[in-house]
Amino acid sequence: DSLLSVSNELKIKNLNKNYLPQLMINGQMHYQSDVTKTPFQDIPGIKIPTVEKDWYKITLDANQVIYDGGITAKQKELENSKVAIDRQNVELELYKLKDRINNIYFSILLFQENNKTLLLLKKNLEAKLSDVNSGVKNGLLLSSNADILQAEIIKLEQSIIEIEIGVGTSKSIMNEYTGLDLNEKALLSLPETQINTSVFENNRPEYALMTLQQNQLSAMKDVTGRKTMPRIYAFGQLGYGRPGYDMLKNDFDDFYMVGARFNWNIWDWNHSKKEKEVLDIQSQIINTQKETFDKNLKIDLQNKLADIRKIEEIIKRDEEIITLRERISRASSSQLDNGVITSTEYLTEINAEATAKLNLTTHKIQLEKAKIDYSASLGNF
């Protein structure tokens, strides 16, 4: 943003120089086929100087704007509108970056919570394996039951390794995007987001960009209108050459002139009018794009709100399922201890409980992400 400000300041300074006097050195030499003569040139006894056919001149010319029709002021407004668009393009890129960071953040949360669930499951299976080993030693259970549990624990360790690698990779990407220094042990917290669905206020950077583009078109229209305004200048000329302003004096001489000039393009064959019409059409096109953007955004928000409501209902069912699964797992654990069921049957129930808990965790994370996505769709990160 600082670079954009510096660039804009330089452009404005250049435009302000339109009000400063313009100085130019001009030189000319030429030979012409004829010169001005008087009717008395050939009368005997009268000596009238003859103008030489070779002319030489060097001048210092000054031009000062007194009134430029307001075009410089409008050009400055146009430059300001351009830098506003450049800044908004930066905001748009930041918005996209925030969206990517948001996705990475929630992917880390999913990895993190899944890892917690798997570690807890592993701990429970290790405790159960200890019980089963005791049963095997006492001849109450077959050794295959212990082997089945041990194999499942190893599978869990593989899954945990995969998750930890995924967490590390995602945190590295997050660090690159944000400049943070998240280490592998850093834990992210699940945000609690409140959304207001009763008010539609479009703060999307794309929408603001379209508004700024319309402002630029309006500024361009103002500049075009000023092209046909009258202009007043003061000018001066200081020179040396032959002949000077005294055409009958053949010697090199100095000369000067001061005055004022008035320019007014009273007819440009409707060129400015057509330019304005083109700019008006472009503004209308952008207005249509804004209306379409608003309409699509409202539809998208309705879909996102429906997803939020759906996930909220699913979470209620998840909690009911977990209550039932915990009850089933406790019964299965007791049955395994008593040799009523095998380790395979026990694992089926304990994995079903773990899956239910994973589903609940996943849905809670999805719910918060859906809420943030809803707010982000309105441009509110």
mmCIF file of C-alpha atoms in Angstrom:
data_model
loop_
_atom_site.group_PDB
_atom_site.id
_atom_site.type_symbol
_atom_site.label_atom_id
_atom_site.label_comp_id
_atom_site.label_asym_id
_atom_site.label_seq_id
_atom_site.Cartn_x
_atom_site.Cartn_y
_atom_site.Cartn_z
ATOM 1 C CA ASP A 1 0.000 0.000 0.000
ATOM 2 C CA SER A 2 2.892 2.360 0.727
ATOM 3 C CA LEU A 3 4.245 1.820 -2.795
ATOM 4 C CA LEU A 4 0.827 2.630 -4.255
ATOM 5 C CA SER A 5 0.707 5.818 -2.162
ATOM 6 C CA VAL A 6 4.173 6.878 -3.321
ATOM 7 C CA SER A 7 3.250 6.189 -6.945
ATOM 8 C CA ASN A 8 0.030 8.196 -6.592
ATOM 9 C CA GLU A 9 1.840 11.124 -4.951
ATOM 10 C CA LEU A 10 4.342 11.247 -7.815
ATOM 11 C CA LYS A 11 1.557 11.258 -10.412
ATOM 12 C CA ILE A 12 -0.305 14.044 -8.568
ATOM 13 C CA LYS A 13 2.907 16.075 -8.320
ATOM 14 C CA ASN A 14 3.403 15.696 -12.068
ATOM 15 C CA LEU A 15 -0.147 16.893 -12.709
ATOM 16 C CA ASN A 16 0.387 19.894 -10.403
ATOM 17 C CA LYS A 17 3.281 20.886 -12.658
ATOM 18 C CA ASN A 18 0.694 21.703 -15.324
ATOM 19 C CA TYR A 19 0.200 24.968 -13.395
ATOM 20 C CA LEU A 20 3.904 25.864 -13.548
ATOM 21 C CA PRO A 21 5.327 27.983 -16.402
ATOM 22 C CA GLN A 22 6.693 25.989 -19.296
ATOM 23 C CA LEU A 23 10.021 27.203 -20.693
ATOM 24 C CA MET A 24 11.405 26.191 -24.058
ATOM 25 C CA ILE A 25 14.384 27.271 -26.141
ATOM 26 C CA ASN A 26 13.703 27.329 -29.881
ATOM 27 C CA GLY A 27 16.080 27.996 -32.736
ATOM 28 C CA GLN A 28 15.517 28.399 -36.444
ATOM 29 C CA MET A 29 17.440 29.341 -39.541
ATOM 30 C CA HIS A 30 16.145 29.368 -43.085
ATOM 31 C CA TYR A 31 16.535 30.855 -46.542
ATOM 32 C CA GLN A 32 13.435 32.060 -48.396
ATOM 33 C CA SER A 33 12.856 32.786 -52.069
ATOM 34 C CA ASP A 34 11.512 36.311 -51.577
ATOM 35 C CA VAL A 35 11.141 39.044 -48.966
ATOM 36 C CA THR A 36 8.874 42.021 -48.383
ATOM 37 C CA LYS A 37 9.580 45.069 -50.591
ATOM 38 C CA THR A 38 8.099 48.600 -50.764
ATOM 39 C CA PRO A 39 6.850 50.383 -53.933
ATOM 40 C CA PHE A 40 9.559 52.981 -53.365
ATOM 41 C CA GLN A 41 12.366 50.442 -53.499
ATOM 42 C CA ASP A 42 13.465 51.393 -57.065
ATOM 43 C CA ILE A 43 13.056 55.224 -56.947
ATOM 44 C CA PRO A 44 16.402 56.917 -57.690
ATOM 45 C CA GLY A 45 17.829 58.864 -54.789
ATOM 46 C CA ILE A 46 15.849 57.024 -52.147
ATOM 47 C CA LYS A 47 17.739 54.337 -50.243
ATOM 48 C CA ILE A 48 15.468 51.856 -48.566
ATOM 49 C CA PRO A 49 17.023 48.829 -46.833
ATOM 50 C CA THR A 50 16.386 45.432 -48.357
ATOM 51 C CA VAL A 51 15.488 42.543 -46.088
ATOM 52 C CA GLU A 52 17.931 39.651 -46.379
ATOM 53 C CA LYS A 53 16.630 36.318 -47.575
ATOM 54 C CA ASP A 54 18.544 34.322 -44.954
ATOM 55 C CA TRP A 55 16.912 34.507 -41.510
ATOM 56 C CA TYR A 56 18.248 33.432 -38.098
ATOM 57 C CA LYS A 57 16.411 33.277 -34.816
ATOM 58 C CA ILE A 58 16.821 31.818 -31.312
ATOM 59 C CA THR A 59 14.149 32.382 -28.663
ATOM 60 C CA LEU A 60 13.247 31.589 -25.086
ATOM 61 C CA ASP A 61 9.494 30.952 -24.973
ATOM 62 C CA ALA A 62 7.464 30.897 -21.758
ATOM 63 C CA ASN A 63 3.898 29.626 -21.450
ATOM 64 C CA GLN A 64 1.838 29.920 -18.245
ATOM 65 C CA VAL A 65 -1.577 28.340 -17.690
ATOM 66 C CA ILE A 66 -4.077 30.815 -16.278
ATOM 67 C CA TYR A 67 -7.162 28.633 -16.706
ATOM 68 C CA ASP A 68 -7.124 25.086 -18.127
ATOM 69 C CA GLY A 69 -10.851 24.432 -18.057
ATOM 70 C CA GLY A 70 -10.495 22.418 -14.848
ATOM 71 C CA ILE A 71 -8.984 19.432 -16.666
ATOM 72 C CA THR A 72 -5.968 19.103 -14.346
ATOM 73 C CA ALA A 73 -8.198 18.929 -11.261
ATOM 74 C CA LYS A 74 -10.286 16.222 -12.917
ATOM 75 C CA GLN A 75 -7.162 14.336 -13.993
ATOM 76 C CA LYS A 76 -6.056 14.289 -10.349
ATOM 77 C CA GLU A 77 -9.432 12.856 -9.359
ATOM 78 C CA LEU A 78 -8.988 10.226 -12.063
ATOM 79 C CA GLU A 79 -5.546 9.276 -10.722
ATOM 80 C CA ASN A 80 -6.992 8.977 -7.219
ATOM 81 C CA SER A 81 -9.708 6.675 -8.551
ATOM 82 C CA LYS A 82 -7.054 4.529 -10.260
ATOM 83 C CA VAL A 83 -5.011 4.109 -7.076
ATOM 84 C CA ALA A 84 -8.215 3.274 -5.176
ATOM 85 C CA ILE A 85 -8.790 0.436 -7.663
ATOM 86 C CA ASP A 86 -5.185 -0.742 -7.244
ATOM 87 C CA ARG A 87 -5.635 -0.786 -3.461
ATOM 88 C CA GLN A 88 -8.888 -2.696 -3.783
ATOM 89 C CA ASN A 89 -7.203 -5.268 -6.021
ATOM 90 C CA VAL A 90 -4.724 -5.793 -3.187
ATOM 91 C CA GLU A 91 -7.676 -6.230 -0.797
ATOM 92 C CA LEU A 92 -9.156 -8.788 -3.179
ATOM 93 C CA GLU A 93 -5.928 -10.798 -3.188
ATOM 94 C CA LEU A 94 -5.821 -10.602 0.619
ATOM 95 C CA TYR A 95 -9.393 -11.881 0.727
ATOM 96 C CA LYS A 96 -8.416 -14.877 -1.397
ATOM 97 C CA LEU A 97 -5.371 -15.442 0.816
ATOM 98 C CA LYS A 98 -7.535 -15.345 3.957
ATOM 99 C CA ASP A 99 -9.830 -17.928 2.385
ATOM 100 C CA ARG A 100 -6.866 -20.246 1.724
ATOM 101 C CA ILE A 101 -5.576 -19.722 5.278
ATOM 102 C CA ASN A 102 -9.052 -20.441 6.617
ATOM 103 C CA ASN A 103 -9.172 -23.763 4.762
ATOM 104 C CA ILE A 104 -5.713 -24.740 6.024
ATOM 105 C CA TYR A 105 -6.646 -23.792 9.596
ATOM 106 C CA PHE A 106 -9.673 -26.073 9.595
ATOM 107 C CA SER A 107 -7.775 -28.900 7.923
ATOM 108 C CA ILE A 108 -5.268 -28.704 10.802
ATOM 109 C CA LEU A 109 -8.156 -28.762 13.282
ATOM 110 C CA LEU A 110 -9.551 -31.900 11.641
ATOM 111 C CA PHE A 111 -6.152 -33.604 11.764
ATOM 112 C CA GLN A 112 -5.682 -32.478 15.352
ATOM 113 C CA GLU A 113 -9.065 -33.682 16.642
ATOM 114 C CA ASN A 114 -8.875 -36.959 14.721
ATOM 115 C CA ASN A 115 -5.469 -37.540 16.250
ATOM 116 C CA LYS A 116 -6.887 -37.011 19.750
ATOM 117 C CA THR A 117 -9.631 -39.550 19.099
ATOM 118 C CA LEU A 118 -7.217 -42.133 17.688
ATOM 119 C CA LEU A 119 -4.773 -41.666 20.576
ATOM 120 C CA LEU A 120 -7.606 -42.205 23.061
ATOM 121 C CA LEU A 121 -8.748 -45.296 21.150
ATOM 122 C CA LYS A 122 -5.173 -46.617 21.129
ATOM 123 C CA LYS A 123 -4.906 -46.067 24.881
ATOM 124 C CA ASN A 124 -8.173 -47.952 25.464
ATOM 125 C CA LEU A 125 -7.078 -50.827 23.218
ATOM 126 C CA GLU A 126 -3.735 -51.068 25.003
ATOM 127 C CA ALA A 127 -5.557 -51.279 28.325
ATOM 128 C CA LYS A 128 -7.872 -53.936 26.904
ATOM 129 C CA LEU A 129 -4.870 -55.812 25.462
ATOM 130 C CA SER A 130 -3.401 -55.951 28.958
ATOM 131 C CA ASP A 131 -6.645 -57.467 30.253
ATOM 132 C CA VAL A 132 -6.758 -59.974 27.378
ATOM 133 C CA ASN A 133 -3.131 -61.006 27.970
ATOM 134 C CA SER A 134 -4.038 -61.747 31.571
ATOM 135 C CA GLY A 135 -6.946 -63.857 30.349
ATOM 136 C CA VAL A 136 -4.676 -65.718 27.943
ATOM 137 C CA LYS A 137 -2.179 -66.473 30.734
ATOM 138 C CA ASN A 138 -4.974 -67.759 32.909
ATOM 139 C CA GLY A 139 -6.296 -69.933 30.076
ATOM 140 C CA LEU A 140 -9.550 -68.028 29.876
ATOM 141 C CA LEU A 141 -8.985 -66.560 26.393
ATOM 142 C CA LEU A 142 -7.319 -67.661 23.202
ATOM 143 C CA SER A 143 -4.008 -66.008 22.311
ATOM 144 C CA SER A 144 -5.463 -65.018 18.925
ATOM 145 C CA ASN A 145 -7.600 -62.439 20.755
ATOM 146 C CA ALA A 146 -4.441 -60.675 21.927
ATOM 147 C CA ASP A 147 -2.921 -60.848 18.438
ATOM 148 C CA ILE A 148 -6.010 -59.255 16.900
ATOM 149 C CA LEU A 149 -5.878 -56.364 19.368
ATOM 150 C CA GLN A 150 -2.133 -55.915 18.843
ATOM 151 C CA ALA A 151 -2.610 -55.768 15.057
ATOM 152 C CA GLU A 152 -5.335 -53.130 15.491
ATOM 153 C CA ILE A 153 -3.055 -51.042 17.705
ATOM 154 C CA ILE A 154 -0.342 -51.136 15.032
ATOM 155 C CA LYS A 155 -2.892 -49.998 12.421
ATOM 156 C CA LEU A 156 -3.829 -47.103 14.696
ATOM 157 C CA GLU A 157 -0.168 -46.154 15.040
ATOM 158 C CA GLN A 158 0.083 -46.019 11.240
ATOM 159 C CA SER A 159 -2.953 -43.737 11.050
ATOM 160 C CA ILE A 160 -1.545 -41.510 13.793
ATOM 161 C CA ILE A 161 1.766 -41.195 11.902
ATOM 162 C CA GLU A 162 -0.100 -40.177 8.724
ATOM 163 C CA ILE A 163 -2.093 -37.575 10.649
ATOM 164 C CA GLU A 164 0.997 -36.128 12.332
ATOM 165 C CA ILE A 165 2.720 -35.777 8.962
ATOM 166 C CA GLY A 166 -0.394 -34.069 7.586
ATOM 167 C CA VAL A 167 -0.462 -31.682 10.552
ATOM 168 C CA GLY A 168 3.222 -30.835 10.094
ATOM 169 C CA THR A 169 2.801 -30.160 6.383
ATOM 170 C CA SER A 170 -0.293 -27.995 6.907
ATOM 171 C CA LYS A 171 1.407 -25.984 9.655
ATOM 172 C CA SER A 172 4.409 -25.359 7.403
ATOM 173 C CA ILE A 173 2.076 -23.994 4.730
ATOM 174 C CA MET A 174 0.279 -21.883 7.344
ATOM 175 C CA ASN A 175 3.621 -20.474 8.505
ATOM 176 C CA GLU A 176 4.543 -19.542 4.935
ATOM 177 C CA TYR A 177 1.242 -17.731 4.387
ATOM 178 C CA THR A 178 1.061 -15.942 7.733
ATOM 179 C CA GLY A 179 4.651 -15.522 8.904
ATOM 180 C CA LEU A 180 3.783 -17.380 12.109
ATOM 181 C CA ASP A 181 6.028 -19.990 13.686
ATOM 182 C CA LEU A 182 3.664 -22.830 14.585
ATOM 183 C CA ASN A 183 5.602 -25.861 15.761
ATOM 184 C CA GLU A 184 4.375 -29.440 15.629
ATOM 185 C CA LYS A 185 3.148 -29.322 19.227
ATOM 186 C CA ALA A 186 1.129 -26.119 18.831
ATOM 187 C CA LEU A 187 -2.592 -26.771 19.251
ATOM 188 C CA LEU A 188 -5.198 -24.714 17.408
ATOM 189 C CA SER A 189 -8.513 -23.931 19.053
ATOM 190 C CA LEU A 190 -11.928 -24.314 17.463
ATOM 191 C CA PRO A 191 -13.446 -20.830 17.055
ATOM 192 C CA GLU A 192 -17.006 -20.071 18.072
ATOM 193 C CA THR A 193 -18.652 -17.980 15.387
ATOM 194 C CA GLN A 194 -21.907 -16.044 15.590
ATOM 195 C CA ILE A 195 -23.640 -15.126 12.343
ATOM 196 C CA ASN A 196 -26.365 -12.579 11.651
ATOM 197 C CA THR A 197 -28.738 -13.923 9.016
ATOM 198 C CA SER A 198 -31.270 -11.101 9.315
ATOM 199 C CA VAL A 199 -29.147 -8.446 7.579
ATOM 200 C CA PHE A 200 -27.747 -8.604 4.039
ATOM 201 C CA GLU A 201 -24.748 -6.309 3.753
ATOM 202 C CA ASN A 202 -22.424 -7.067 0.872
ATOM 203 C CA ASN A 203 -18.863 -6.254 1.960
ATOM 204 C CA ARG A 204 -17.176 -8.445 -0.623
ATOM 205 C CA PRO A 205 -14.018 -6.894 -2.115
ATOM 206 C CA GLU A 206 -15.188 -7.832 -5.621
ATOM 207 C CA TYR A 207 -18.343 -5.772 -5.127
ATOM 208 C CA ALA A 208 -16.390 -2.807 -3.767
ATOM 209 C CA LEU A 209 -14.016 -3.121 -6.743
ATOM 210 C CA MET A 210 -16.916 -2.823 -9.183
ATOM 211 C CA THR A 211 -18.130 0.312 -7.380
ATOM 212 C CA LEU A 212 -14.646 1.831 -7.635
ATOM 213 C CA GLN A 213 -14.533 0.951 -11.337
ATOM 214 C CA GLN A 214 -17.770 2.893 -11.785
ATOM 215 C CA ASN A 215 -16.202 5.819 -9.919
ATOM 216 C CA GLN A 216 -13.255 5.666 -12.318
ATOM 217 C CA LEU A 217 -15.586 5.733 -15.317
ATOM 218 C CA SER A 218 -17.313 8.772 -13.817
ATOM 219 C CA ALA A 219 -13.930 10.486 -13.374
ATOM 220 C CA MET A 220 -13.000 9.639 -16.977
ATOM 221 C CA LYS A 221 -16.298 11.158 -18.088
ATOM 222 C CA ASP A 222 -15.474 14.371 -16.200
ATOM 223 C CA VAL A 223 -12.039 14.548 -17.843
ATOM 224 C CA THR A 224 -13.632 14.057 -21.261
ATOM 225 C CA GLY A 225 -16.077 16.879 -20.560
ATOM 226 C CA ARG A 226 -13.240 19.244 -19.671
ATOM 227 C CA LYS A 227 -11.490 18.702 -23.006
ATOM 228 C CA THR A 228 -13.912 21.095 -24.722
ATOM 229 C CA MET A 229 -13.663 23.837 -22.076
ATOM 230 C CA PRO A 230 -11.907 27.139 -22.928
ATOM 231 C CA ARG A 231 -8.278 27.606 -21.907
ATOM 232 C CA ILE A 232 -6.411 30.828 -21.160
ATOM 233 C CA TYR A 233 -2.635 31.157 -21.204
ATOM 234 C CA ALA A 234 -0.114 33.935 -20.657
ATOM 235 C CA PHE A 235 2.950 33.769 -22.843
ATOM 236 C CA GLY A 236 6.202 35.569 -23.409
ATOM 237 C CA GLN A 237 9.051 35.390 -25.884
ATOM 238 C CA LEU A 238 12.585 36.709 -25.613
ATOM 239 C CA GLY A 239 14.780 36.314 -28.672
ATOM 240 C CA TYR A 240 17.760 37.297 -30.748
ATOM 241 C CA GLY A 241 18.151 37.053 -34.497
ATOM 242 C CA ARG A 242 17.961 38.638 -37.938
ATOM 243 C CA PRO A 243 15.629 40.205 -38.666
ATOM 244 C CA GLY A 244 14.069 41.196 -35.369
ATOM 245 C CA TYR A 245 10.594 42.642 -35.159
ATOM 246 C CA ASP A 246 11.843 45.599 -37.233
ATOM 247 C CA MET A 247 11.691 43.881 -40.604
ATOM 248 C CA LEU A 248 13.620 46.646 -42.360
ATOM 249 C CA LYS A 249 16.584 46.365 -40.038
ATOM 250 C CA ASN A 250 19.124 43.923 -41.465
ATOM 251 C CA ASP A 251 21.300 43.713 -38.388
ATOM 252 C CA PHE A 252 21.033 41.048 -35.682
ATOM 253 C CA ASP A 253 18.842 42.387 -32.923
ATOM 254 C CA ASP A 254 17.118 41.276 -29.720
ATOM 255 C CA PHE A 255 13.358 41.321 -29.315
ATOM 256 C CA TYR A 256 10.604 40.276 -26.909
ATOM 257 C CA MET A 257 6.871 39.821 -26.777
ATOM 258 C CA VAL A 258 4.333 39.226 -23.954
ATOM 259 C CA GLY A 259 0.647 38.501 -24.230
ATOM 260 C CA ALA A 260 -2.281 36.224 -23.518
ATOM 261 C CA ARG A 261 -3.799 33.427 -25.554
ATOM 262 C CA PHE A 262 -7.297 31.995 -25.575
ATOM 263 C CA ASN A 263 -8.211 28.536 -26.947
ATOM 264 C CA TRP A 264 -11.652 26.985 -27.135
ATOM 265 C CA ASN A 265 -12.512 23.885 -29.109
ATOM 266 C CA ILE A 266 -16.153 24.757 -29.750
ATOM 267 C CA TRP A 267 -16.819 21.777 -32.030
ATOM 268 C CA ASP A 268 -15.149 18.358 -31.891
ATOM 269 C CA TRP A 269 -17.620 16.567 -34.159
ATOM 270 C CA ASN A 270 -19.357 15.015 -31.114
ATOM 271 C CA HIS A 271 -16.204 13.088 -30.216
ATOM 272 C CA SER A 272 -16.506 13.939 -26.503
ATOM 273 C CA LYS A 273 -20.221 13.177 -26.532
ATOM 274 C CA LYS A 274 -19.612 9.713 -27.991
ATOM 275 C CA GLU A 275 -16.838 9.044 -25.476
ATOM 276 C CA LYS A 276 -19.247 9.875 -22.649
ATOM 277 C CA GLU A 277 -21.890 7.571 -24.116
ATOM 278 C CA VAL A 278 -19.363 4.715 -24.238
ATOM 279 C CA LEU A 279 -18.397 5.355 -20.603
ATOM 280 C CA ASP A 280 -22.079 5.409 -19.584
ATOM 281 C CA ILE A 281 -22.631 2.044 -21.268
ATOM 282 C CA GLN A 282 -19.592 0.581 -19.489
ATOM 283 C CA SER A 283 -20.969 1.842 -16.170
ATOM 284 C CA GLN A 284 -24.350 0.245 -16.915
ATOM 285 C CA ILE A 285 -22.607 -3.054 -17.687
ATOM 286 C CA ILE A 286 -20.858 -2.935 -14.312
ATOM 287 C CA ASN A 287 -24.175 -2.123 -12.639
ATOM 288 C CA THR A 288 -25.674 -5.245 -14.216
ATOM 289 C CA GLN A 289 -22.677 -7.262 -13.002
ATOM 290 C CA LYS A 290 -23.238 -5.926 -9.471
ATOM 291 C CA GLU A 291 -26.902 -6.924 -9.554
ATOM 292 C CA THR A 292 -25.982 -10.412 -10.786
ATOM 293 C CA PHE A 293 -23.282 -10.678 -8.120
ATOM 294 C CA ASP A 294 -25.797 -9.739 -5.420
ATOM 295 C CA LYS A 295 -28.347 -12.249 -6.682
ATOM 296 C CA ASN A 296 -25.824 -15.104 -6.865
ATOM 297 C CA LEU A 297 -24.493 -14.185 -3.429
ATOM 298 C CA LYS A 298 -27.970 -14.349 -1.886
ATOM 299 C CA ILE A 299 -28.503 -17.800 -3.409
ATOM 300 C CA ASP A 300 -25.095 -18.920 -2.130
ATOM 301 C CA LEU A 301 -25.931 -17.643 1.363
ATOM 302 C CA GLN A 302 -29.214 -19.566 1.346
ATOM 303 C CA ASN A 303 -27.321 -22.756 0.472
ATOM 304 C CA LYS A 304 -24.720 -22.101 3.169
ATOM 305 C CA LEU A 305 -27.426 -21.428 5.752
ATOM 306 C CA ALA A 306 -29.142 -24.682 4.802
ATOM 307 C CA ASP A 307 -25.813 -26.506 5.302
ATOM 308 C CA ILE A 308 -25.454 -24.924 8.755
ATOM 309 C CA ARG A 309 -28.945 -26.027 9.782
ATOM 310 C CA LYS A 310 -28.295 -29.521 8.413
ATOM 311 C CA ILE A 311 -25.024 -29.923 10.323
ATOM 312 C CA GLU A 312 -26.666 -28.693 13.539
ATOM 313 C CA GLU A 313 -29.299 -31.427 13.243
ATOM 314 C CA ILE A 314 -26.664 -34.055 12.412
ATOM 315 C CA ILE A 315 -24.692 -33.104 15.544
ATOM 316 C CA LYS A 316 -27.762 -33.767 17.705
ATOM 317 C CA ARG A 317 -27.996 -37.275 16.202
ATOM 318 C CA ASP A 318 -24.230 -37.770 16.627
ATOM 319 C CA GLU A 319 -24.545 -37.209 20.363
ATOM 320 C CA GLU A 320 -27.381 -39.737 20.600
ATOM 321 C CA ILE A 321 -25.369 -42.284 18.607
ATOM 322 C CA ILE A 322 -22.310 -41.821 20.850
ATOM 323 C CA THR A 323 -24.381 -42.438 23.983
ATOM 324 C CA LEU A 324 -25.638 -45.706 22.495
ATOM 325 C CA ARG A 325 -22.236 -46.737 21.168
ATOM 326 C CA GLU A 326 -20.538 -46.173 24.525
ATOM 327 C CA ARG A 327 -23.137 -48.412 26.140
ATOM 328 C CA ILE A 328 -22.599 -51.109 23.501
ATOM 329 C CA SER A 329 -18.797 -50.856 23.862
ATOM 330 C CA ARG A 330 -18.960 -51.311 27.632
ATOM 331 C CA ALA A 331 -21.100 -54.400 27.173
ATOM 332 C CA SER A 332 -18.739 -55.775 24.509
ATOM 333 C CA SER A 333 -15.746 -55.171 26.777
ATOM 334 C CA SER A 334 -17.357 -57.199 29.532
ATOM 335 C CA GLN A 335 -18.316 -59.939 27.061
ATOM 336 C CA LEU A 336 -14.732 -60.144 25.772
ATOM 337 C CA ASP A 337 -13.396 -60.418 29.317
ATOM 338 C CA ASN A 338 -15.767 -63.326 29.931
ATOM 339 C CA GLY A 339 -14.955 -65.053 26.632
ATOM 340 C CA VAL A 340 -18.453 -64.565 25.246
ATOM 341 C CA ILE A 341 -17.233 -62.737 22.121
ATOM 342 C CA THR A 342 -13.940 -62.595 20.236
ATOM 343 C CA SER A 343 -11.572 -59.651 19.892
ATOM 344 C CA THR A 344 -12.782 -59.187 16.317
ATOM 345 C CA GLU A 345 -16.346 -58.688 17.502
ATOM 346 C CA TYR A 346 -15.145 -56.379 20.254
ATOM 347 C CA LEU A 347 -13.139 -54.306 17.746
ATOM 348 C CA THR A 348 -16.204 -53.928 15.561
ATOM 349 C CA GLU A 349 -18.059 -52.244 18.409
ATOM 350 C CA ILE A 350 -15.152 -50.193 19.760
ATOM 351 C CA ASN A 351 -14.336 -48.922 16.243
ATOM 352 C CA ALA A 352 -17.981 -48.033 15.722
ATOM 353 C CA GLU A 353 -17.820 -45.932 18.894
ATOM 354 C CA ALA A 354 -14.599 -44.262 17.726
ATOM 355 C CA THR A 355 -16.168 -43.567 14.330
ATOM 356 C CA ALA A 356 -19.183 -41.970 16.019
ATOM 357 C CA LYS A 357 -16.897 -39.719 18.058
ATOM 358 C CA LEU A 358 -14.870 -38.838 14.970
ATOM 359 C CA ASN A 359 -18.097 -37.965 13.169
ATOM 360 C CA LEU A 360 -19.164 -35.668 15.999
ATOM 361 C CA THR A 361 -15.789 -33.930 16.073
ATOM 362 C CA THR A 362 -15.759 -33.588 12.289
ATOM 363 C CA HIS A 363 -19.286 -32.191 12.192
ATOM 364 C CA LYS A 364 -18.513 -29.649 14.939
ATOM 365 C CA ILE A 365 -15.517 -28.424 12.965
ATOM 366 C CA GLN A 366 -17.574 -28.389 9.762
ATOM 367 C CA LEU A 367 -20.252 -26.344 11.548
ATOM 368 C CA GLU A 368 -17.835 -23.627 12.631
ATOM 369 C CA LYS A 369 -16.235 -23.585 9.191
ATOM 370 C CA ALA A 370 -19.673 -23.292 7.579
ATOM 371 C CA LYS A 371 -20.437 -20.294 9.805
ATOM 372 C CA ILE A 372 -17.134 -18.634 8.949
ATOM 373 C CA ASP A 373 -17.720 -19.373 5.252
ATOM 374 C CA TYR A 374 -21.133 -17.708 5.569
ATOM 375 C CA SER A 375 -19.567 -14.573 7.058
ATOM 376 C CA ALA A 376 -16.708 -14.683 4.549
ATOM 377 C CA SER A 377 -19.205 -14.818 1.680
ATOM 378 C CA LEU A 378 -20.381 -11.394 2.840
ATOM 379 C CA GLY A 379 -16.778 -10.195 3.014
ATOM 380 C CA ASN A 380 -16.602 -10.379 6.814
ATOM 381 C CA PHE A 381 -13.517 -12.363 7.797
#
